[in-house]
Amino acid sequence: MGVGLADHDGIRSITEARRSDGEADAFVSEFWARLSHSGDAASFCAAWLDIQCRSFDRVVRGVVLLRSSEAGAFAPLAVWPAGIEGHPKLAAVVEQALKDRRVVVHGAKRGAQRQEPVFIAHPILVDDELYGAAALEVEPRNELALRELVQRLGWGIGWLEALARRKTFTSKARLVAVLELIATSLHYERFQAAATAVVTELATTLGCERVSVGFKKGPHIYLRALSHSAAFGKKTNLVRALEAAMDEAADQLATVLYPARKDGPFQVTRAHAELARQHGAGAICTVPLTSGETVLGALVLERPAGEEFDARTVALCEHAALLVGPVLEVKRKEDRWLPQKALDSLATHARHLVGPRHVALKLWTAAVVAAVLFFAIVDGDYQVTADAALEGTVQRAVAAALPGYIAESGARAGDVVKKGDLLAALDDRDLRLERLKWVSQRSQRTSEYREALAGHQRARVRVLGAQLEQAEAQIALIDEQLSRSRIVAPFDAIVVKGDLSQSLGAPVERGNVLFELAPLDAYRVIMKVDERDVTAIKVGQGGQLALSSMPHDPLPLVVEKITPVSVAEEGRNYFRVEAAVQGGLEKLRPGMEGVGKIHVEERKLIWIWTHKIGHWLRMWVWSWWP
């Protein structure tokens, strides 16, 4: 609830998650009825407490205590829910709030998971006099929600402060009038519309010729709204006179009446007299708008001659200012431009830095300034960081030399092999049968050749000699094919790719790549360097490589080649940079990945940590600059 009570839209926004539109309307009607028909302090406190507990989420119990006598004894006037027993911690929190005359929150631990209920007690102070306290027990919640609950409870305490001022509830019309003013202030989203509606309704209710409201900006109060006027000139004599009267009342921090009462306290009314003289006001009442000890602005009411402000009207104006002022101030702050909010926040922090108290803020600011100075002076090692992968300097493909079927698998990916080790073998039964055929033909032709030679058959000898040579050639070819059916490692290496253990009996064609081998003593590092950093990379620069499998054992590297072609990956452009690893080769294997850092030069630490942001800002500004 915005300031303890709300208009139809404000109450509906609080209860819309739990009620339908019809239920929200019923809640609003009940809200008005219970407060407007409260006949005494007990019923009013009970209605107020019930509304507060129903508006807040997850309230366990609540209590309102008021002073029952001039001697200072305090007694509970209302508890929620009715008939519930008290809690010792709630009583202790109330006692502490009454003793210290301040808001007390018990059970809220910063940064910890809250499992225990939270107890909140808010004192009721009027003119620095203690009249009682209101306390709630709520279920655990985060710090932001708890702070908002305390703030809203503080706003609602204004009603109990008004109760303490009046002490009796004989005038229900005044209560309804203030409620309508609050409802009007909460009905409008924008500050100007809300302020104009409030002063117009106040002028109509109290029979005033003109009601104006102003808010403080710097040392002075400036007029923000006039009754029955949507716009007004800011430099007119009327506006200046009204602002002077507001400043006069705010400086005295008291309600100023003109003409002054004979039995009233002495007050300075020079600006009020000038306002009456220039613009014909018969009676003027100026009420400061305050929040605690802070002056927010002022409310000026003017009546024609012969209609002075009585004590009850002045009290009504003070109550309205007490409750409506903070609401309008919140709307005024929320209605500002974002740059203005930022400047005001900076100004507030600046006042805290140079003013008293706020030791933690000053210590943190000093620490940040010292850190910035340190990083702006000290040099650091500027390194370009990029994702890296390990590859063999040479990768040899082992292909099938002839078509056939896989008969045996001797190695697979990840195996370390020596030169001559069997990688795979093809089925050679057909080749052996073919060789046996040609061997038998060779024997037959040899026998025939000898017979022809003995019979001096020269022509037949030449034919059989050619057939013998053909058989010898076919046998030699088959022997070569048989040797090639056994695929062996050409050098000491690691099998990078290839696994035929799951493909035994599968056919292969000539030229099919069966394995890929990489040597064990020659590696290169492939780094993907972002295009923003590639201009700082040069051949010969050193660095370090930290592999995922060996994060605590970085390896030295030297840049050997920068590829002048970029590759687009994941929406960014990268350049391929090749580097050589220095040492530690026995632990390396192709395919390992990690992070590489290339040393560029010594630069300021603050530049090292902020140059990417600066680069992005320069590109963004340049792209939008006309």
XYZ file of C-alpha atoms in Angstrom:
626
model
C 0.000 0.000 0.000
C 1.635 3.212 -1.178
C 1.510 5.351 1.988
C -0.442 3.139 4.347
C -3.720 3.543 2.446
C -4.371 3.769 -1.263
C -6.964 4.735 -3.851
C -8.990 2.235 -5.860
C -6.206 1.628 -8.410
C -3.467 1.372 -5.760
C -5.390 -1.182 -3.670
C -6.394 -3.127 -6.756
C -2.704 -3.376 -7.850
C -1.791 -4.851 -4.445
C -4.542 -7.447 -4.429
C -4.897 -8.261 -8.155
C -2.646 -11.346 -7.799
C -5.049 -12.829 -5.259
C -8.464 -11.436 -6.169
C -10.595 -11.027 -9.228
C -11.836 -7.563 -10.230
C -15.053 -8.050 -8.275
C -13.202 -9.164 -5.158
C -10.820 -6.192 -5.468
C -13.801 -3.784 -5.619
C -15.259 -5.407 -2.514
C -11.916 -5.049 -0.742
C -11.800 -1.332 -1.638
C -15.338 -0.774 -0.359
C -14.593 -2.566 2.879
C -11.409 -0.534 3.197
C -13.297 2.783 3.017
C -16.120 1.625 5.271
C -13.972 0.352 8.115
C -11.838 3.480 8.372
C -14.585 6.027 7.813
C -16.893 4.417 10.399
C -14.315 3.937 13.152
C -15.827 5.413 16.276
C -12.853 5.298 18.617
C -9.107 4.779 18.694
C -9.342 1.015 19.283
C -11.571 0.337 16.272
C -9.446 2.639 14.093
C -6.217 0.864 15.099
C -7.840 -2.531 14.516
C -9.002 -1.466 11.054
C -5.604 0.054 10.236
C -3.706 -3.028 11.397
C -6.034 -5.380 9.533
C -5.569 -3.424 6.302
C -1.778 -3.326 6.718
C -1.498 -7.057 7.424
C -3.762 -7.950 4.516
C -1.829 -5.665 2.162
C 1.587 -7.085 3.035
C 2.551 -10.591 1.997
C 3.115 -13.423 4.510
C 2.373 -11.571 7.752
C 2.183 -13.868 10.793
C 0.927 -11.438 13.456
C 0.769 -7.719 14.201
C 0.110 -5.400 17.124
C -0.479 -1.668 17.740
C 0.354 -0.111 21.114
C -0.668 3.410 22.152
C 0.031 5.413 25.265
C -2.909 4.982 27.584
C -2.046 7.727 30.076
C 0.120 10.773 30.521
C 2.376 8.725 32.790
C 3.693 6.921 29.745
C 2.168 3.444 30.088
C 1.641 1.666 26.756
C -1.098 -0.866 26.113
C -2.028 -2.894 22.995
C -5.104 -1.472 21.284
C -5.201 -3.917 18.369
C -3.771 -7.322 17.509
C -3.898 -9.280 14.257
C -5.270 -11.831 13.751
C -7.795 -11.411 16.500
C -7.275 -13.701 19.483
C -3.744 -14.797 18.571
C -1.195 -15.079 21.355
C 1.825 -12.805 21.479
C 5.415 -13.759 20.746
C 8.300 -13.034 23.186
C 10.574 -11.786 20.399
C 7.851 -9.477 19.085
C 7.425 -8.011 22.573
C 11.200 -7.534 22.868
C 11.363 -5.743 19.513
C 8.498 -3.420 20.516
C 10.208 -2.632 23.798
C 13.464 -1.854 22.006
C 11.693 0.428 19.499
C 9.970 2.334 22.324
C 13.238 2.628 24.196
C 15.401 3.764 21.256
C 12.599 5.726 19.523
C 13.597 4.228 16.150
C 12.674 1.442 13.754
C 13.933 -1.958 14.950
C 14.242 -5.018 12.680
C 15.170 -8.343 14.267
C 16.051 -11.513 12.369
C 17.347 -9.907 9.125
C 20.909 -11.125 8.465
C 22.730 -9.679 5.475
C 23.896 -12.250 2.917
C 22.403 -15.250 4.770
C 19.498 -17.482 3.933
C 16.664 -16.382 6.246
C 14.820 -19.262 7.809
C 13.568 -17.579 10.990
C 10.698 -15.041 11.005
C 11.510 -11.330 10.927
C 10.177 -8.935 13.579
C 9.681 -5.228 12.730
C 8.696 -2.460 15.159
C 8.074 1.172 14.176
C 7.614 3.897 16.829
C 4.841 6.496 16.555
C 6.401 9.929 17.032
C 4.540 13.231 16.812
C 6.491 16.462 17.382
C 9.304 14.327 18.838
C 6.883 12.883 21.412
C 6.423 9.114 21.669
C 2.789 7.966 21.414
C 3.201 4.234 20.777
C 4.455 1.685 18.265
C 3.282 -0.730 15.572
C 4.965 -4.116 15.128
C 4.720 -6.995 12.653
C 6.020 -10.559 12.525
C 6.567 -11.641 8.925
C 7.912 -14.700 7.200
C 11.513 -14.646 5.860
C 12.151 -12.611 2.684
C 15.057 -11.041 0.826
C 16.646 -7.761 1.841
C 15.023 -5.681 -0.928
C 11.520 -6.915 -0.102
C 12.153 -6.357 3.602
C 13.339 -2.811 2.989
C 10.248 -2.076 0.904
C 8.000 -3.499 3.642
C 9.656 -1.280 6.282
C 9.253 1.756 4.033
C 5.583 1.036 3.390
C 4.979 0.434 7.086
C 6.620 3.784 7.811
C 4.268 5.470 5.391
C 1.290 3.784 7.009
C 2.451 4.957 10.456
C 1.441 8.442 9.314
C -2.175 7.489 10.006
C -1.379 6.560 13.565
C 0.563 9.820 13.927
C -2.523 11.650 12.724
C -4.568 9.685 15.268
C -2.212 10.775 18.016
C -2.526 14.404 16.932
C -6.305 14.389 16.980
C -6.638 12.000 19.946
C -10.343 11.716 19.168
C -12.343 10.699 16.131
C -15.350 12.968 16.456
C -14.957 14.411 12.945
C -15.431 11.594 10.436
C -15.798 14.073 7.590
C -12.199 15.218 8.042
C -11.011 11.619 7.889
C -12.933 10.997 4.681
C -11.538 14.208 3.192
C -7.951 13.138 3.836
C -8.657 9.674 2.453
C -10.057 11.197 -0.708
C -6.957 13.356 -1.078
C -4.718 10.302 -0.787
C -6.879 8.400 -3.247
C -6.654 11.317 -5.657
C -2.872 11.509 -5.349
C -2.535 7.787 -6.071
C -5.037 7.765 -8.915
C -2.730 9.546 -11.376
C 0.531 8.071 -12.608
C 2.236 11.360 -13.516
C 3.257 13.875 -10.881
C 1.852 17.017 -12.503
C -1.622 15.547 -12.929
C -1.640 14.169 -9.367
C -0.469 17.458 -7.806
C -3.011 19.543 -9.746
C -5.848 17.171 -8.818
C -4.888 17.209 -5.105
C -4.772 21.024 -4.780
C -8.001 21.395 -6.793
C -9.852 18.918 -4.583
C -8.415 20.522 -1.443
C -9.599 23.954 -2.624
C -13.082 22.590 -3.307
C -13.316 20.745 0.020
C -12.131 23.642 2.220
C -13.758 26.444 0.225
C -10.472 28.135 -0.718
C -10.013 30.617 -3.529
C -6.680 29.131 -4.472
C -4.481 26.255 -3.261
C -0.927 25.841 -4.496
C 1.819 23.326 -3.814
C 5.561 23.626 -4.316
C 8.556 21.374 -3.843
C 12.069 22.106 -2.781
C 14.850 22.280 -5.339
C 18.123 23.369 -3.849
C 17.710 26.054 -1.191
C 14.312 27.294 -2.418
C 10.814 25.955 -3.012
C 9.378 26.273 -6.496
C 5.681 26.243 -7.395
C 4.589 23.052 -9.132
C 0.761 23.117 -9.215
C -2.156 25.556 -8.813
C -5.764 24.636 -8.168
C -8.092 24.848 -11.180
C -5.082 25.609 -13.437
C -3.373 23.173 -15.788
C -0.595 25.669 -16.648
C 0.829 28.884 -15.217
C 3.641 31.312 -15.952
C 6.696 30.590 -13.846
C 7.905 34.213 -13.840
C 4.679 35.981 -12.855
C 4.414 38.088 -9.700
C 1.838 35.669 -8.228
C 4.184 32.718 -8.584
C 7.048 34.649 -6.993
C 4.878 35.725 -4.081
C 3.623 32.171 -3.483
C 7.162 30.776 -3.571
C 8.315 33.417 -1.091
C 5.495 32.439 1.314
C 6.432 28.778 0.967
C 10.083 29.526 1.737
C 9.022 31.579 4.760
C 7.019 28.697 6.253
C 9.700 26.108 5.393
C 12.425 28.195 7.063
C 10.381 28.281 10.281
C 9.434 24.581 9.889
C 5.942 25.375 11.131
C 2.456 26.118 9.843
C 2.142 29.863 9.194
C -1.231 31.658 9.444
C -1.959 35.148 8.160
C -3.455 37.139 9.776
C -1.720 35.632 12.808
C -3.827 34.535 15.792
C -3.683 36.714 18.839
C -2.957 33.765 21.137
C -0.631 32.028 18.677
C 3.182 31.897 18.763
C 5.294 34.621 17.191
C 5.948 33.960 13.505
C 7.524 35.871 10.633
C 4.748 36.660 8.123
C 6.325 39.304 5.909
C 6.030 37.266 2.683
C 2.478 36.255 3.569
C 1.507 39.894 4.149
C 2.993 40.831 0.769
C 1.052 38.011 -0.923
C -2.204 39.207 0.695
C -1.529 42.835 -0.223
C -0.669 42.206 -3.879
C -3.287 39.585 -4.692
C -6.129 40.298 -2.282
C -6.107 37.125 -0.175
C -8.083 37.521 3.045
C -6.535 34.578 4.939
C -3.503 32.469 4.162
C -2.397 29.137 5.646
C 0.951 27.662 4.618
C 1.807 24.120 5.725
C 5.310 22.670 5.144
C 5.447 19.255 3.496
C 7.904 17.158 5.486
C 9.234 13.628 5.700
C 10.802 13.180 9.095
C 13.096 16.176 9.549
C 13.446 16.814 5.804
C 11.397 19.591 4.193
C 9.920 18.427 0.896
C 7.937 21.532 -0.022
C 4.955 23.552 1.136
C 1.179 23.865 0.682
C -0.421 27.338 0.477
C -4.183 27.792 0.998
C -5.915 31.151 0.390
C -9.397 32.201 1.447
C -11.330 35.420 0.792
C -11.621 38.152 3.413
C -13.728 37.236 6.444
C -13.096 33.479 6.200
C -10.196 32.662 8.470
C -8.743 29.213 9.079
C -9.944 27.651 12.333
C -7.999 25.123 14.377
C -9.788 22.094 12.927
C -9.182 23.206 9.350
C -5.521 23.839 10.108
C -5.271 20.378 11.680
C -6.899 18.844 8.600
C -4.411 20.661 6.360
C -1.508 19.433 8.462
C -2.755 15.840 8.315
C -3.253 16.055 4.570
C 0.226 17.521 4.128
C 1.717 14.833 6.364
C 0.276 11.997 4.255
C -0.030 13.441 0.762
C 3.365 15.186 0.764
C 5.503 12.003 0.678
C 3.246 10.489 -2.001
C 3.644 13.488 -4.290
C 7.385 13.592 -3.553
C 7.756 9.988 -4.689
C 5.792 10.709 -7.866
C 7.889 13.840 -8.498
C 11.136 11.895 -8.213
C 9.873 9.085 -10.414
C 8.684 11.600 -13.034
C 12.147 13.055 -13.631
C 14.333 12.353 -16.636
C 16.873 9.569 -16.215
C 19.906 11.943 -16.475
C 18.390 14.094 -13.724
C 17.926 11.055 -11.502
C 21.551 10.088 -12.094
C 22.804 13.608 -11.282
C 20.725 13.771 -8.106
C 22.036 10.373 -7.035
C 25.614 11.495 -7.652
C 25.007 14.703 -5.730
C 23.581 12.730 -2.807
C 26.604 10.453 -2.711
C 28.912 13.448 -2.985
C 27.237 15.051 0.039
C 27.649 11.795 1.933
C 31.345 11.699 1.062
C 32.138 15.204 2.288
C 29.610 15.305 5.122
C 29.543 13.598 8.499
C 28.854 9.893 9.064
C 28.761 7.362 6.166
C 32.147 5.939 7.152
C 31.696 2.757 5.096
C 30.997 4.747 1.924
C 34.084 6.855 2.466
C 36.277 3.820 3.090
C 35.018 2.055 -0.025
C 35.511 5.192 -2.130
C 39.060 5.617 -0.841
C 39.799 1.974 -1.608
C 38.440 2.290 -5.153
C 40.422 5.482 -5.815
C 43.592 3.853 -4.484
C 43.024 0.794 -6.668
C 42.455 2.936 -9.779
C 45.614 4.931 -9.102
C 47.580 1.720 -8.555
C 46.419 0.170 -11.818
C 47.011 3.451 -13.694
C 50.647 3.596 -12.551
C 51.845 -0.017 -12.447
C 52.853 -1.821 -15.668
C 51.803 -5.369 -16.457
C 52.443 -8.065 -19.034
C 50.002 -7.536 -21.911
C 49.138 -10.931 -23.374
C 46.786 -11.954 -26.154
C 44.684 -14.935 -25.112
C 43.174 -17.378 -27.611
C 41.823 -20.911 -27.792
C 44.488 -23.373 -28.924
C 44.634 -26.922 -30.290
C 47.613 -29.252 -30.729
C 48.320 -30.840 -34.115
C 51.138 -32.899 -35.568
C 53.534 -30.988 -37.791
C 53.018 -33.675 -40.438
C 50.005 -35.970 -40.762
C 50.510 -39.032 -43.020
C 47.543 -40.744 -44.644
C 47.738 -44.548 -44.997
C 45.529 -45.764 -47.874
C 44.564 -49.147 -49.292
C 46.961 -50.146 -52.111
C 44.510 -52.587 -53.734
C 40.834 -53.488 -53.446
C 39.903 -56.243 -51.034
C 38.321 -57.099 -47.713
C 39.507 -56.252 -44.178
C 40.897 -59.405 -42.594
C 42.772 -58.097 -39.562
C 43.056 -54.865 -37.537
C 46.296 -54.252 -35.677
C 45.845 -50.680 -34.401
C 43.287 -47.985 -33.970
C 43.089 -44.240 -33.165
C 45.168 -43.322 -30.122
C 47.624 -46.232 -30.392
C 51.340 -45.532 -30.534
C 53.048 -47.659 -33.198
C 56.637 -48.286 -34.247
C 57.955 -48.366 -37.785
C 56.901 -51.635 -39.444
C 54.123 -52.468 -36.965
C 51.026 -53.988 -38.550
C 48.128 -51.573 -38.846
C 45.740 -53.774 -40.818
C 45.734 -56.723 -43.251
C 43.532 -57.471 -46.273
C 42.191 -60.895 -47.162
C 44.859 -62.468 -49.513
C 43.299 -65.853 -50.274
C 42.355 -64.927 -53.833
C 45.865 -63.632 -54.460
C 47.459 -66.811 -53.146
C 45.216 -68.960 -55.372
C 46.102 -66.766 -58.334
C 49.809 -67.157 -57.506
C 49.422 -70.942 -57.252
C 47.803 -70.973 -60.706
C 50.659 -69.044 -62.258
C 53.266 -71.185 -60.507
C 51.708 -74.337 -61.962
C 51.550 -72.749 -65.413
C 55.188 -71.785 -65.080
C 56.128 -75.406 -64.259
C 54.104 -76.683 -67.206
C 55.639 -74.201 -69.626
C 59.094 -75.003 -68.313
C 58.593 -78.719 -69.110
C 57.263 -77.912 -72.586
C 60.066 -75.482 -73.185
C 62.668 -78.175 -72.427
C 60.974 -80.690 -74.766
C 60.870 -78.132 -77.609
C 64.462 -77.225 -76.997
C 65.469 -80.923 -77.170
C 63.518 -81.344 -80.404
C 65.121 -78.302 -81.957
C 61.712 -76.622 -82.429
C 62.921 -73.067 -82.605
C 59.562 -71.406 -83.175
C 57.944 -73.265 -80.320
C 60.916 -72.485 -78.080
C 60.407 -68.754 -78.640
C 56.656 -68.972 -77.882
C 57.172 -71.007 -74.720
C 59.956 -68.670 -73.588
C 57.578 -65.714 -73.838
C 54.923 -67.617 -71.863
C 57.488 -68.429 -69.172
C 58.398 -64.727 -68.867
C 54.677 -63.850 -68.592
C 54.225 -66.371 -65.766
C 57.276 -65.009 -63.951
C 55.914 -61.432 -64.257
C 52.489 -62.455 -62.980
C 54.031 -64.240 -59.997
C 56.174 -61.175 -59.190
C 53.078 -58.913 -59.432
C 51.074 -61.156 -57.129
C 53.963 -61.290 -54.630
C 54.006 -57.475 -54.588
C 50.234 -57.363 -54.069
C 50.542 -59.886 -51.253
C 53.112 -57.680 -49.526
C 50.866 -54.664 -49.953
C 47.894 -56.503 -48.406
C 49.687 -56.069 -45.077
C 49.467 -52.334 -44.106
C 52.333 -51.350 -41.787
C 53.425 -48.088 -40.086
C 55.918 -46.131 -42.230
C 57.522 -44.499 -39.140
C 57.167 -44.178 -35.370
C 53.875 -42.387 -34.865
C 50.529 -42.138 -33.119
C 47.370 -43.169 -34.888
C 45.300 -39.981 -35.144
C 42.389 -41.399 -37.088
C 41.212 -44.840 -38.102
C 39.630 -47.844 -36.421
C 38.978 -50.988 -38.468
C 38.307 -53.287 -35.508
C 34.577 -52.783 -36.052
C 34.808 -53.255 -39.848
C 36.338 -56.704 -40.234
C 35.223 -58.242 -43.535
C 34.181 -54.880 -44.974
C 35.235 -54.173 -48.576
C 37.698 -51.396 -49.390
C 38.679 -49.853 -52.691
C 42.076 -48.806 -53.862
C 42.926 -45.362 -52.475
C 40.555 -45.468 -49.500
C 42.201 -43.727 -46.511
C 42.320 -46.218 -43.662
C 44.538 -44.435 -41.106
C 46.065 -41.034 -40.377
C 49.389 -40.978 -38.531
C 51.230 -38.147 -36.796
C 54.861 -38.228 -35.652
C 55.626 -38.240 -31.928
C 58.442 -35.689 -32.010
C 56.990 -32.765 -33.984
C 53.916 -30.715 -32.975
C 52.434 -27.328 -33.776
C 49.911 -25.217 -31.893
C 46.973 -23.752 -33.799
C 45.557 -20.649 -32.093
C 42.350 -18.808 -33.053
C 43.145 -15.142 -32.401
C 40.328 -12.566 -32.448
C 40.561 -10.011 -35.227
C 40.741 -7.195 -32.639
C 44.008 -8.624 -31.260
C 45.709 -10.024 -34.349
C 47.429 -6.716 -35.173
C 49.477 -7.051 -31.961
C 50.776 -10.525 -32.915
C 54.157 -10.858 -34.675
C 56.264 -13.806 -35.754
C 58.838 -14.685 -33.117
C 56.827 -13.587 -30.096
C 56.844 -15.978 -27.166
C 54.081 -17.206 -24.941
C 52.692 -20.088 -22.986
C 50.249 -22.908 -23.650
C 48.054 -24.378 -20.906
C 46.383 -27.593 -22.012
C 43.160 -28.813 -20.436
C 44.867 -32.077 -19.483
C 47.865 -30.237 -17.943
C 46.572 -26.908 -16.565
C 49.328 -26.674 -13.936
C 52.186 -27.368 -16.368
C 52.211 -24.578 -19.016
C 54.462 -25.114 -22.027
C 56.522 -22.393 -23.747
C 55.715 -21.611 -27.375
C 56.971 -19.348 -30.184
C 54.827 -17.831 -32.948
C 55.911 -19.139 -36.374
C 53.200 -18.130 -38.809
C 50.174 -15.818 -39.029
C 47.621 -16.870 -41.628
C 46.234 -13.768 -43.418
C 42.796 -15.343 -43.860
C 40.039 -15.030 -41.259
C 37.552 -17.715 -40.280
C 34.039 -16.882 -39.004
C 32.932 -18.892 -35.979
C 30.100 -18.174 -33.518
C 29.543 -14.705 -34.946
C 33.204 -13.605 -34.596
C 36.166 -13.481 -36.972
C 39.348 -15.338 -36.033
C 42.794 -15.580 -37.598
C 44.796 -18.829 -37.550
C 48.144 -18.388 -35.811
C 50.656 -21.248 -35.789
C 53.217 -21.651 -33.014
C 55.874 -24.207 -32.120
C 55.988 -25.910 -28.710
C 59.288 -25.756 -26.851
C 59.897 -28.874 -24.714
C 57.637 -31.353 -22.960
C 56.910 -33.282 -26.182
C 56.749 -36.670 -24.487
C 53.489 -35.714 -22.746
C 51.772 -34.274 -25.797
C 49.300 -35.920 -28.104
C 47.609 -34.537 -31.228
C 44.118 -33.194 -30.626
C 44.778 -31.768 -27.152
C 43.081 -28.400 -26.547
C 43.692 -25.535 -24.161
C 44.375 -21.816 -23.956
C 47.413 -20.035 -25.314
C 48.769 -16.664 -24.240
C 51.158 -14.681 -26.444
C 53.304 -12.063 -24.741
C 53.121 -8.722 -26.573
C 54.699 -6.020 -24.392
C 54.528 -4.208 -21.038
C 51.574 -1.835 -20.662
C 49.577 -0.181 -17.866
C 47.323 -2.528 -15.962
C 44.315 -0.246 -16.352
C 44.781 -0.284 -20.151
C 45.109 -4.072 -20.202
C 41.775 -4.496 -18.409
C 39.836 -1.766 -20.203
C 41.185 -1.632 -23.775
C 38.500 -4.000 -25.119
C 35.732 -1.843 -23.666
C 37.412 1.257 -25.084
C 37.719 -0.399 -28.491
C 34.006 -1.295 -28.445
C 33.013 2.239 -27.419
C 35.124 3.807 -30.169
C 33.561 1.548 -32.780
C 30.068 2.234 -31.468
C 30.588 6.014 -31.450
C 32.190 5.966 -34.884
C 29.325 3.903 -36.347
C 26.721 6.383 -35.056
C 28.707 9.577 -35.614
C 27.325 11.513 -38.610
